Amino acid sequence: MDTVSTFFQDLFKSRGVENSSKVLVGIEGKISYEENKFLVSPFRAEDIQTALKEMGPTKAPGADDFLALFFQRYWHIAGNEVTNYCLGVLNDKRPMEDFNKTNIVLISKISKPTKMINFRPISLCTFVYKVIAKAIVHRLQNVIDKCINKVQSAFVPRRLISDNVLLAYKILHTFRQKRAGKKGIMAVKLDMSKTYHKVEWGFIEEVMTKMRFAREWVELIRRCVSTVSYAVNVNGRRRSLFFPIRGLRQGDPLSPFLFLICSEGLSSLMRAARREGFTRGAKASRSGPEISHLLFADDCILFGEASSRGAEILKNILQVYESCSGQCVNFTKSTVFYSPNTTEVNKEAVSKFLGVRTATNPERYLGLPNMVGKKKKESFQNLVDRILMRIEGWSNSIWAAKGVLEKGLIWKVGTVAELINSQSREWNREVISHTFAADEADRILRIPLAKSFDPRAYTIQNVYKEFYRKLWNIELPTKVKIIAWKVSWNYLPTRANLFYKKLIADASCLRCGLAAETVDHLFRECPLSIEVWSHIPGVNCPQFISLSFVQLLTKTVDILPPDLCRIFCGALWAIWGDRNARIHKKTNKTDRHQSASGIVARNSEGKVLVSSTSFHEMVDSAFAAEAIACREAVQIEINIQKEEIFVEGDSLSI
């Protein structure tokens, strides 16, 4: 036990910070007065509630032994007290040491660990501290992209992990094509040792000051970091507290962003060396810019000239960075890859000077192969194996859960009838939200309820039956009904859904830019959609205005007559189509055009009765032009008082 505590006390002991002027000279002050004013403005109760909602309800608790789930469910009881304390810390410099105690738990990296380096330490913060830290992070995220170099793609809003993966792949592919020229290029993949635990607090403070963060903001973050105390938890027993003087916590919401600020020191040194001509970067193309390094949190690739001079410059940069920030490179685990035109003499000199392994092919970067040659199957086999392992884990979990259910050891909710308010014939939202996880509760609340109810015969199939039976029987093209069906399950690729799946970096609505493009915003809250619904008031159901749009859809289809259901579903299809046209075709529906229509009315013998041509202004699309022509044909038949008519045209949509 004492060995464990001693190991971490030594790990969090500062080695001192040398003169950091060489690092700071290349860091620019980009935080403006207005941004600092926003950062240091008083925190409000809404900030605390937002932080609370984003916390994982069942994440491992800290020294207070409280899950976030407890406070999320009983916020109406404990909320005022927690909010007042958090605001006191954030606004009034109230002491926070009592709630900044952290448990360190050890996760084994191998099956039979024998040394401390075989464990991965995880820091478990208290609930109150995580709320405070998340409130700070929400504000920091708004300005972090201005002061972090573009080569860093981790944790910064509107930057994706795929950016660096693709860029690294392209650069290393260019490496393999470089067979001419006297000077070779090398790519050094660094392995940083204990990255979070060795960060010097003083260095972060100096970098933030150089970036022109307000003194009050720097002081607030310094208090969060420096008032921490640790206790190592081994086999369920907590050792005595000790107080660190350096290091960041894995598990602290602030740590990823503070580490980015720390790593900006390395970017500053690399930029300065390239600017002064000491080192050269790599290019993805002949006319492209030189890239000296790529970062994803602590994952780092450096590019430079493959020579003893280039190796010396890189090592000097890393030594300066280590002396200031505390970040230490484990050269024995680092690797270097050379372009084909590098001589054996230079390869040997670089490997000997840096003390790194030489790789004939670059290793994986961020979990993906950096190079894919003819043997594509071998390149991606590791990715396939990982997916198969994940599926096997799911399978084992399913069978384990099946066994628990069979033994009757799982908690019971009761009957479905207990989840429904028998008087209002609506779901009991409070019971459902307190009983099920958020995603499960959302799916349950989407299910429409029938007007009459027999608890003995109530099944999920009966709940779905009425809504979907009516939807699929509506006389509309299948593509229109499929859109309504997708809306009912939130299956549309809205920008909010794409952002959730990490396919895009910004969920904002591209039509108005006022909010995230959720189903609710797209079909109900967006100003353009509001205008659409204002022209078809017959389908508006004000009694459902408080419901989510998915619930509103199911209830509206349930109560509207078939003709209004057609209009309602058609409006959904039109809104979604307009949205796609604006995004993908870059069209603007305010630009309207002219159209012309020609109608010929004949009797059953083919004799022409009436003919007509006309021009139309302000027509949105070809679809609208065809619809106008069809309307005119019907009007002509009405005017000549024909009871049975057949309308023929060349449009497949009308």
XYZ file of C-alpha atoms in Angstrom:
654
model
C 0.000 0.000 0.000
C 2.743 2.468 0.967
C 4.543 1.679 -2.279
C 1.503 2.794 -4.264
C 1.078 6.074 -2.376
C 4.802 6.805 -2.574
C 4.779 6.214 -6.342
C 2.053 8.801 -6.930
C 3.449 11.311 -4.453
C 6.726 11.207 -6.365
C 4.902 11.378 -9.721
C 3.047 14.562 -8.734
C 6.164 16.224 -7.293
C 7.388 19.166 -9.377
C 10.903 19.140 -10.804
C 10.849 22.901 -11.250
C 10.207 25.089 -14.283
C 13.080 26.668 -16.170
C 12.974 29.973 -18.013
C 10.133 29.596 -20.494
C 10.850 32.710 -22.552
C 11.900 30.607 -25.580
C 8.517 28.889 -25.544
C 6.389 31.933 -24.824
C 7.947 34.119 -27.535
C 6.057 32.253 -30.252
C 2.654 32.307 -28.521
C 0.319 35.087 -29.588
C -2.233 36.849 -27.398
C -5.471 36.230 -29.268
C -8.092 36.512 -26.522
C -9.879 39.840 -26.990
C -11.324 42.177 -24.377
C -14.882 41.175 -25.313
C -14.062 37.479 -24.950
C -12.466 38.044 -21.557
C -15.516 40.015 -20.523
C -17.659 37.015 -21.436
C -15.390 34.588 -19.586
C -15.329 36.494 -16.298
C -18.993 37.548 -16.318
C -20.906 36.188 -13.277
C -22.043 32.591 -13.563
C -25.780 31.954 -13.217
C -27.964 29.131 -11.993
C -28.668 28.189 -15.621
C -24.954 27.422 -16.104
C -25.060 24.963 -13.216
C -28.195 23.256 -14.542
C -26.673 22.919 -18.015
C -23.585 21.287 -16.533
C -25.780 18.936 -14.497
C -27.752 17.742 -17.543
C -24.584 16.858 -19.458
C -23.148 14.651 -16.742
C -23.264 10.892 -17.210
C -25.836 9.687 -14.662
C -23.998 6.492 -13.723
C -20.351 7.532 -14.079
C -18.130 6.231 -11.273
C -18.467 8.428 -8.137
C -15.619 10.209 -6.407
C -14.767 10.662 -2.735
C -18.335 11.845 -2.002
C -19.786 8.511 -3.266
C -22.617 10.356 -5.059
C -23.675 9.453 -8.587
C -24.843 12.297 -10.802
C -28.086 10.328 -11.171
C -28.982 11.090 -7.544
C -28.822 14.866 -8.038
C -30.469 14.730 -11.470
C -33.501 12.985 -9.995
C -33.682 14.950 -6.739
C -32.563 18.331 -7.987
C -35.828 19.836 -6.732
C -34.648 18.986 -3.202
C -30.859 19.484 -3.290
C -30.589 21.845 -6.256
C -30.659 25.190 -4.435
C -27.943 24.230 -1.987
C -25.645 22.790 -4.666
C -26.229 25.768 -6.963
C -25.464 28.314 -4.234
C -22.226 26.563 -3.319
C -21.059 26.255 -6.943
C -21.866 29.903 -7.674
C -20.014 30.868 -4.514
C -16.898 29.108 -5.805
C -17.224 30.497 -9.317
C -18.207 34.081 -8.502
C -17.127 34.800 -4.923
C -13.889 32.777 -4.519
C -15.457 30.496 -1.943
C -13.009 27.760 -0.757
C -13.397 24.473 -2.626
C -10.821 22.203 -0.992
C -13.470 20.049 0.718
C -15.058 19.165 -2.615
C -11.805 18.848 -4.559
C -10.724 15.541 -3.054
C -9.959 12.931 -5.674
C -9.750 9.152 -5.548
C -7.141 7.453 -7.733
C -8.179 3.984 -8.885
C -5.908 1.665 -10.844
C -6.976 -0.103 -14.034
C -4.716 -2.972 -15.051
C -3.221 -2.783 -18.559
C -2.240 -6.458 -18.606
C -3.667 -9.659 -17.143
C -0.989 -10.117 -14.450
C 0.484 -6.736 -13.470
C 3.687 -6.726 -11.427
C 4.777 -3.076 -11.590
C 3.077 0.261 -11.154
C 3.658 1.055 -14.816
C 1.326 -1.879 -15.604
C -1.611 0.131 -14.237
C -3.533 3.035 -15.719
C -4.508 5.550 -12.998
C -7.968 7.121 -13.266
C -8.965 10.108 -11.151
C -12.504 10.114 -9.735
C -13.607 13.658 -8.906
C -16.514 14.579 -6.670
C -19.882 15.488 -8.157
C -19.751 19.136 -7.032
C -16.287 19.679 -8.484
C -17.311 18.209 -11.851
C -20.295 20.576 -11.997
C -17.983 23.540 -11.343
C -15.453 22.334 -13.907
C -18.102 21.717 -16.577
C -19.510 25.219 -16.097
C -16.004 26.599 -16.719
C -15.462 24.328 -19.732
C -18.678 25.550 -21.399
C -17.245 29.046 -21.531
C -13.702 27.986 -22.400
C -14.956 26.021 -25.416
C -16.191 29.255 -27.012
C -12.676 30.719 -27.284
C -10.294 27.744 -27.234
C -10.129 27.471 -31.043
C -8.627 30.974 -31.295
C -5.545 30.160 -29.215
C -4.856 26.533 -30.218
C -2.867 25.865 -33.394
C -4.646 24.238 -36.340
C -2.336 21.188 -36.158
C -4.137 20.155 -32.948
C -7.400 18.373 -33.749
C -8.464 17.093 -30.307
C -11.221 18.590 -28.120
C -11.466 21.817 -30.130
C -14.967 22.609 -31.449
C -15.376 22.367 -35.230
C -12.244 20.193 -35.585
C -12.440 16.472 -36.285
C -10.133 13.555 -35.514
C -10.399 12.573 -39.174
C -8.656 15.823 -40.199
C -5.279 14.721 -38.862
C -5.772 11.099 -39.908
C -6.312 12.112 -43.532
C -3.490 14.649 -43.487
C -1.021 12.174 -41.940
C -2.055 9.542 -44.483
C -1.503 11.955 -47.372
C 1.883 13.198 -46.102
C 3.237 9.691 -45.462
C 1.978 8.595 -48.858
C 4.015 11.454 -50.332
C 6.981 10.209 -48.273
C 6.955 6.902 -50.126
C 6.996 8.692 -53.466
C 10.055 10.806 -52.591
C 12.851 8.865 -54.251
C 14.869 11.743 -55.705
C 16.761 14.533 -53.980
C 19.784 14.640 -51.703
C 17.931 15.400 -48.482
C 15.557 12.877 -47.028
C 12.654 13.597 -44.690
C 11.751 11.802 -41.472
C 8.553 11.409 -39.481
C 9.054 10.868 -35.747
C 6.071 9.434 -33.853
C 6.539 10.377 -30.196
C 5.416 8.485 -27.131
C 4.876 10.938 -24.259
C 5.450 9.539 -20.763
C 2.676 10.155 -18.151
C 1.426 13.142 -20.123
C -1.280 14.448 -17.773
C 0.524 13.702 -14.523
C 3.698 15.651 -15.330
C 2.165 18.942 -16.509
C 3.603 21.881 -14.549
C 0.928 24.218 -13.196
C 3.175 27.276 -13.441
C 3.786 26.700 -17.142
C 0.056 26.535 -17.909
C -0.439 29.773 -15.994
C 2.332 31.501 -17.969
C 0.958 30.307 -21.319
C -2.590 31.434 -20.475
C -1.271 34.826 -19.388
C 0.638 35.145 -22.687
C -2.559 34.264 -24.565
C -4.114 37.282 -22.781
C -6.651 35.442 -20.691
C -7.983 37.751 -17.958
C -6.227 37.497 -14.586
C -9.509 36.555 -12.861
C -10.043 33.689 -15.318
C -6.508 32.350 -14.898
C -6.905 32.547 -11.123
C -10.190 30.616 -11.237
C -8.607 27.783 -13.222
C -5.516 27.826 -10.986
C -7.745 27.301 -7.937
C -9.459 24.327 -9.601
C -6.111 22.695 -10.353
C -4.035 23.549 -7.280
C -6.557 22.874 -4.477
C -6.799 19.167 -5.329
C -5.873 16.400 -2.893
C -5.464 12.716 -3.751
C -6.096 9.392 -2.050
C -5.170 6.140 -3.776
C -7.884 3.482 -3.679
C -6.440 -0.051 -3.658
C -8.750 -3.057 -3.333
C -11.535 -0.834 -2.036
C -9.425 0.845 0.692
C -8.532 4.537 0.536
C -5.049 5.545 1.654
C -4.231 8.824 3.364
C -4.555 12.125 1.504
C -1.579 13.809 -0.102
C -1.270 17.138 -1.953
C 0.318 17.340 -5.423
C 2.232 20.310 -6.797
C 1.919 19.438 -10.492
C -0.174 17.290 -12.838
C -3.666 17.127 -14.306
C -6.378 14.565 -13.574
C -7.761 12.096 -16.079
C -11.442 12.442 -15.292
C -11.413 16.200 -14.701
C -13.507 17.970 -17.400
C -10.924 20.776 -17.466
C -7.867 18.575 -18.058
C -8.174 18.040 -21.847
C -8.351 21.778 -22.501
C -5.527 22.628 -20.106
C -3.386 19.993 -21.786
C -4.079 21.629 -25.164
C -2.870 24.924 -23.714
C 0.250 23.157 -22.425
C 0.966 21.471 -25.789
C 0.740 24.859 -27.469
C 4.283 25.316 -26.102
C 5.539 22.551 -28.407
C 3.709 24.078 -31.366
C 5.320 27.429 -30.562
C 8.831 25.929 -30.613
C 8.185 24.066 -33.871
C 6.831 27.196 -35.546
C 9.829 29.225 -34.392
C 12.314 26.611 -35.665
C 10.657 26.489 -39.072
C 10.391 30.270 -39.262
C 14.126 30.636 -38.547
C 15.042 27.966 -41.074
C 16.354 25.421 -38.561
C 13.939 22.715 -39.620
C 11.741 21.913 -42.580
C 8.320 20.364 -42.663
C 6.678 17.876 -44.980
C 4.264 18.609 -47.810
C 1.204 16.707 -48.885
C 1.665 18.106 -52.401
C 4.255 20.126 -54.282
C 2.399 23.419 -53.946
C 0.995 22.720 -50.475
C 2.211 24.279 -47.217
C 4.910 22.652 -45.104
C 3.591 20.754 -42.080
C 6.118 20.546 -39.244
C 3.975 18.500 -36.822
C 0.545 17.033 -36.173
C -1.111 16.696 -32.754
C -4.104 14.895 -31.353
C -3.958 15.546 -27.591
C -0.726 13.744 -26.585
C -0.421 11.841 -29.882
C 2.325 13.612 -31.812
C 4.123 13.253 -35.171
C 7.075 15.535 -35.961
C 8.433 16.035 -39.479
C 11.955 17.191 -40.248
C 15.105 16.763 -42.265
C 16.521 13.226 -41.976
C 20.041 14.129 -40.915
C 22.103 14.407 -37.746
C 21.476 18.178 -37.775
C 17.716 17.689 -38.137
C 17.720 15.132 -35.304
C 19.699 17.484 -33.065
C 17.265 20.344 -33.673
C 14.255 18.163 -32.854
C 15.845 16.830 -29.681
C 16.772 20.343 -28.520
C 13.176 21.466 -29.085
C 11.848 18.529 -27.053
C 14.336 19.159 -24.238
C 13.340 22.834 -23.995
C 9.679 21.841 -23.997
C 10.278 19.242 -21.276
C 12.216 21.638 -19.040
C 9.353 24.142 -19.125
C 6.213 22.021 -19.229
C 7.299 18.794 -17.542
C 6.319 16.767 -20.630
C 8.825 13.953 -21.097
C 9.291 11.903 -24.287
C 9.860 8.171 -23.957
C 12.310 7.766 -26.846
C 12.575 3.983 -26.412
C 8.888 3.649 -27.367
C 9.009 6.289 -30.105
C 9.581 5.402 -33.777
C 10.981 7.107 -36.857
C 10.118 6.561 -40.515
C 12.243 7.812 -43.425
C 11.527 8.767 -47.024
C 13.106 6.321 -49.554
C 15.795 8.816 -50.623
C 17.326 8.923 -47.113
C 20.805 7.398 -47.014
C 21.701 4.605 -44.610
C 24.316 6.878 -43.024
C 21.694 9.483 -42.144
C 19.276 6.822 -40.895
C 21.882 5.435 -38.531
C 22.887 8.907 -37.308
C 19.290 9.939 -36.579
C 18.387 6.689 -34.798
C 21.547 6.834 -32.690
C 21.125 10.507 -31.755
C 17.425 10.302 -30.882
C 17.508 6.771 -29.492
C 14.320 5.753 -31.322
C 13.356 2.617 -33.234
C 13.414 2.689 -37.020
C 10.203 1.556 -38.722
C 10.157 0.325 -42.305
C 6.481 1.281 -42.434
C 4.892 3.942 -40.223
C 2.813 2.564 -37.398
C -0.837 3.321 -36.861
C -1.881 6.854 -36.100
C -5.052 7.369 -34.053
C -6.016 3.717 -34.515
C -5.898 3.702 -38.329
C -3.112 2.574 -40.699
C -1.030 5.445 -42.029
C -0.317 3.644 -45.284
C -2.404 1.309 -47.382
C -0.600 -0.472 -50.177
C -1.623 -3.392 -52.338
C -2.258 -5.594 -49.293
C -5.324 -3.677 -48.141
C -6.787 -6.622 -46.259
C -3.722 -6.874 -44.021
C -3.679 -3.112 -43.442
C -7.207 -3.044 -42.050
C -7.248 -6.478 -40.410
C -6.568 -4.948 -37.010
C -9.647 -2.740 -37.384
C -11.763 -5.770 -38.340
C -10.438 -7.717 -35.345
C -11.351 -4.895 -32.974
C -14.896 -4.732 -34.352
C -15.278 -8.504 -33.987
C -14.055 -8.296 -30.383
C -16.598 -5.561 -29.687
C -19.408 -7.639 -31.190
C -18.305 -10.658 -29.167
C -18.446 -8.503 -26.044
C -21.981 -7.421 -26.915
C -22.973 -11.045 -27.445
C -21.593 -12.074 -24.066
C -23.371 -9.148 -22.407
C -26.695 -10.110 -24.011
C -26.464 -13.717 -22.819
C -25.390 -12.605 -19.364
C -28.393 -10.261 -19.205
C -30.637 -13.117 -20.380
C -29.441 -15.243 -17.469
C -30.135 -12.461 -14.997
C -33.644 -12.009 -16.359
C -34.341 -15.725 -16.132
C -33.225 -15.802 -12.506
C -35.441 -12.831 -11.687
C -32.607 -10.732 -10.278
C -33.389 -7.558 -12.246
C -35.544 -4.758 -10.793
C -39.147 -4.664 -11.953
C -41.100 -1.673 -13.170
C -44.559 -3.240 -12.930
C -47.138 -3.271 -15.716
C -47.264 -0.877 -18.647
C -50.516 0.504 -17.263
C -48.567 2.074 -14.386
C -46.687 4.241 -16.888
C -49.886 5.793 -18.286
C -52.144 8.440 -16.798
C -55.548 6.757 -17.048
C -57.471 10.046 -16.962
C -55.609 12.116 -19.540
C -54.602 9.071 -21.630
C -51.008 10.310 -21.806
C -47.697 8.883 -20.711
C -46.700 9.653 -17.127
C -43.571 11.578 -18.093
C -42.218 11.900 -14.545
C -42.437 8.172 -13.803
C -40.894 7.232 -17.151
C -38.000 9.713 -16.880
C -37.209 8.498 -13.351
C -37.468 4.814 -14.281
C -35.669 4.546 -17.601
C -32.459 5.917 -19.082
C -32.839 9.112 -21.109
C -32.685 7.450 -24.546
C -35.115 4.694 -23.517
C -37.513 7.216 -21.982
C -37.439 9.267 -25.183
C -38.382 6.220 -27.288
C -41.249 5.324 -24.953
C -42.635 8.867 -25.006
C -42.708 8.802 -28.822
C -45.175 5.901 -28.805
C -48.716 7.194 -29.461
C -51.463 6.042 -27.114
C -54.848 4.778 -28.270
C -57.984 6.598 -27.082
C -59.390 3.504 -25.359
C -57.333 1.244 -23.147
C -57.536 -2.320 -21.886
C -54.548 -2.973 -19.564
C -54.828 -6.732 -20.058
C -54.472 -6.504 -23.819
C -52.032 -3.576 -23.936
C -48.895 -4.392 -25.906
C -46.292 -2.374 -27.787
C -47.714 -3.713 -31.058
C -51.124 -2.241 -30.228
C -49.561 1.144 -29.460
C -47.836 1.355 -32.839
C -50.701 -0.142 -34.787
C -53.085 2.807 -34.977
C -50.582 5.477 -35.982
C -48.716 3.438 -38.581
C -51.864 1.835 -39.981
C -53.243 5.291 -40.718
C -49.907 6.597 -42.018
C -49.379 3.795 -44.550
C -53.009 4.016 -45.740
C -52.775 7.710 -46.615
C -53.025 8.270 -50.384
C -49.598 9.753 -50.915
C -46.428 8.716 -52.775
C -44.398 6.224 -50.750
C -41.443 8.592 -50.555
C -43.593 11.149 -48.711
C -44.845 8.600 -46.185
C -41.310 7.322 -45.609
C -40.222 10.840 -44.618
C -43.050 11.002 -42.065
C -42.066 7.566 -40.769
C -38.430 8.639 -40.415
C -39.491 11.769 -38.542
C -41.511 9.636 -36.106
C -38.335 7.742 -35.145
C -35.904 10.644 -35.487
C -34.116 8.732 -38.246
C -33.577 11.718 -40.542
C -29.921 12.776 -40.960
C -30.429 16.171 -39.358
C -27.292 18.078 -38.461
C -27.935 17.365 -34.766
C -27.984 13.619 -35.473
C -24.861 13.848 -37.643
C -23.108 15.834 -34.916
C -24.079 13.200 -32.327
C -22.460 10.541 -34.523
C -19.355 12.770 -34.846
C -19.732 13.076 -38.627
C -19.793 16.881 -38.600
C -18.343 19.468 -36.233
C -21.244 21.934 -36.107
C -24.920 21.066 -35.539
C -26.264 24.546 -36.317
C -29.188 24.925 -38.703
C -27.812 26.121 -42.039
C -31.145 27.687 -43.016
C -31.350 30.167 -40.135
C -28.293 29.594 -37.909
C -30.341 30.260 -34.765
C -30.090 26.847 -33.092
C -29.033 23.236 -33.541
C -30.880 21.475 -36.364
C -32.905 18.983 -34.364
C -36.197 17.529 -35.620
C -38.056 20.026 -33.411
C -36.137 22.988 -34.786
C -36.227 21.864 -38.418
C -39.967 21.235 -38.637
C -41.366 23.622 -36.040
C -38.996 26.290 -34.698
C -37.048 27.376 -37.791
C -38.476 30.679 -39.144
C -38.813 29.183 -42.629
C -40.862 26.272 -41.280
C -43.012 28.626 -39.215
C -43.883 30.465 -42.435
C -44.850 27.172 -44.109
C -47.238 26.183 -41.298
C -48.776 29.669 -41.257
C -50.143 29.045 -44.785
C -51.853 25.768 -43.806
C -53.556 26.520 -40.461
C -55.966 23.615 -40.850
C -53.323 21.112 -39.755
C -52.150 23.032 -36.683
C -53.142 21.452 -33.363
C -52.520 24.013 -30.591
C -53.382 21.465 -27.871
C -50.126 19.637 -28.707
C -47.866 22.715 -28.709
C -46.059 21.641 -25.500
C -45.101 18.239 -26.925
C -41.962 17.387 -28.844
C -42.427 17.381 -32.600
C -42.186 13.587 -32.775
C -45.062 13.298 -30.313
C -46.951 16.057 -32.111
C -46.597 14.124 -35.383
C -48.084 10.906 -34.017
C -50.949 12.679 -32.272
C -51.730 14.946 -35.227
C -51.928 12.055 -37.674
C -54.116 10.229 -35.172
C -56.781 12.961 -34.909
C -56.753 14.626 -38.358
C -59.019 13.409 -41.180
C -57.263 11.739 -44.149
C -57.308 14.817 -46.409
C -55.585 16.994 -43.787
C -53.153 14.167 -42.988
C -52.095 14.257 -46.635
C -51.440 17.985 -46.417
C -49.583 17.606 -43.112
C -47.299 14.822 -44.391
C -46.796 16.664 -47.661
C -45.651 19.718 -45.725
C -43.086 17.579 -43.863
C -41.775 16.266 -47.158
C -41.623 19.772 -48.646
C -39.745 21.200 -45.645
C -37.221 18.358 -45.735
C -36.807 18.714 -49.495
C -36.303 22.466 -49.231
C -33.721 21.921 -46.512
C -31.779 19.459 -48.671
C -31.976 21.701 -51.720
C -30.497 24.610 -49.786
C -27.683 22.532 -48.309
C -26.702 20.238 -51.171
C -27.732 22.160 -54.267
C -26.985 25.546 -52.695
C -30.285 26.890 -53.969
C -32.203 29.773 -52.507
C -35.961 29.424 -52.563
C -36.389 33.178 -52.641
C -35.128 33.067 -56.259
C -38.273 32.246 -58.219
C -38.670 31.796 -61.949
C -41.199 31.872 -64.774
C -43.022 28.883 -66.217
C -45.409 28.225 -69.099
C -48.214 25.664 -69.348
C -50.281 24.343 -72.231
C -53.554 22.416 -71.821
C -55.597 20.583 -74.465
C -59.026 19.134 -73.519
C -60.399 16.344 -75.771
C -63.510 14.181 -75.689
C -63.549 10.379 -75.802
C -63.293 10.484 -79.617
C -60.158 12.611 -79.543
C -61.863 15.806 -80.694
C -60.319 18.975 -79.200
C -62.842 20.831 -77.021
C -60.683 23.544 -75.442
C -57.016 24.535 -75.554
C -55.170 27.006 -73.393
C -51.650 28.406 -72.822
C -50.465 30.670 -70.018
C -47.359 32.072 -68.355
C -46.727 32.082 -64.601
C -44.452 34.267 -62.476
C -42.704 33.498 -59.168
C -42.603 29.706 -59.633
C -40.391 27.905 -57.111
C -39.455 24.780 -59.070
C -40.271 22.422 -61.958
C -42.431 20.452 -59.545
C -44.444 23.594 -58.779
C -44.801 24.349 -62.512
C -46.223 20.866 -63.147
C -48.635 21.272 -60.235
C -49.862 24.627 -61.578
C -50.489 23.087 -65.005
C -52.432 20.226 -63.419
C -54.552 22.678 -61.439
C -55.372 24.653 -64.585
C -56.407 21.453 -66.426
C -58.809 20.540 -63.630
C -60.215 24.093 -63.599
C -60.886 23.970 -67.347
C -62.834 20.719 -66.984
C -64.858 22.264 -64.173
C -65.640 25.287 -66.335
C -66.932 23.144 -69.213
C -68.982 21.135 -66.691
C -67.562 17.678 -67.280
C -68.219 15.243 -64.425
C -65.658 12.552 -65.321
C -62.217 13.549 -66.499
C -58.759 12.016 -66.985
C -55.694 14.227 -66.586
C -52.580 13.137 -68.475
C -49.127 14.675 -68.237
C -45.418 13.891 -68.509
C -44.614 14.444 -64.837
C -43.992 11.395 -62.632
C -44.419 13.466 -59.459
C -47.908 14.885 -60.088
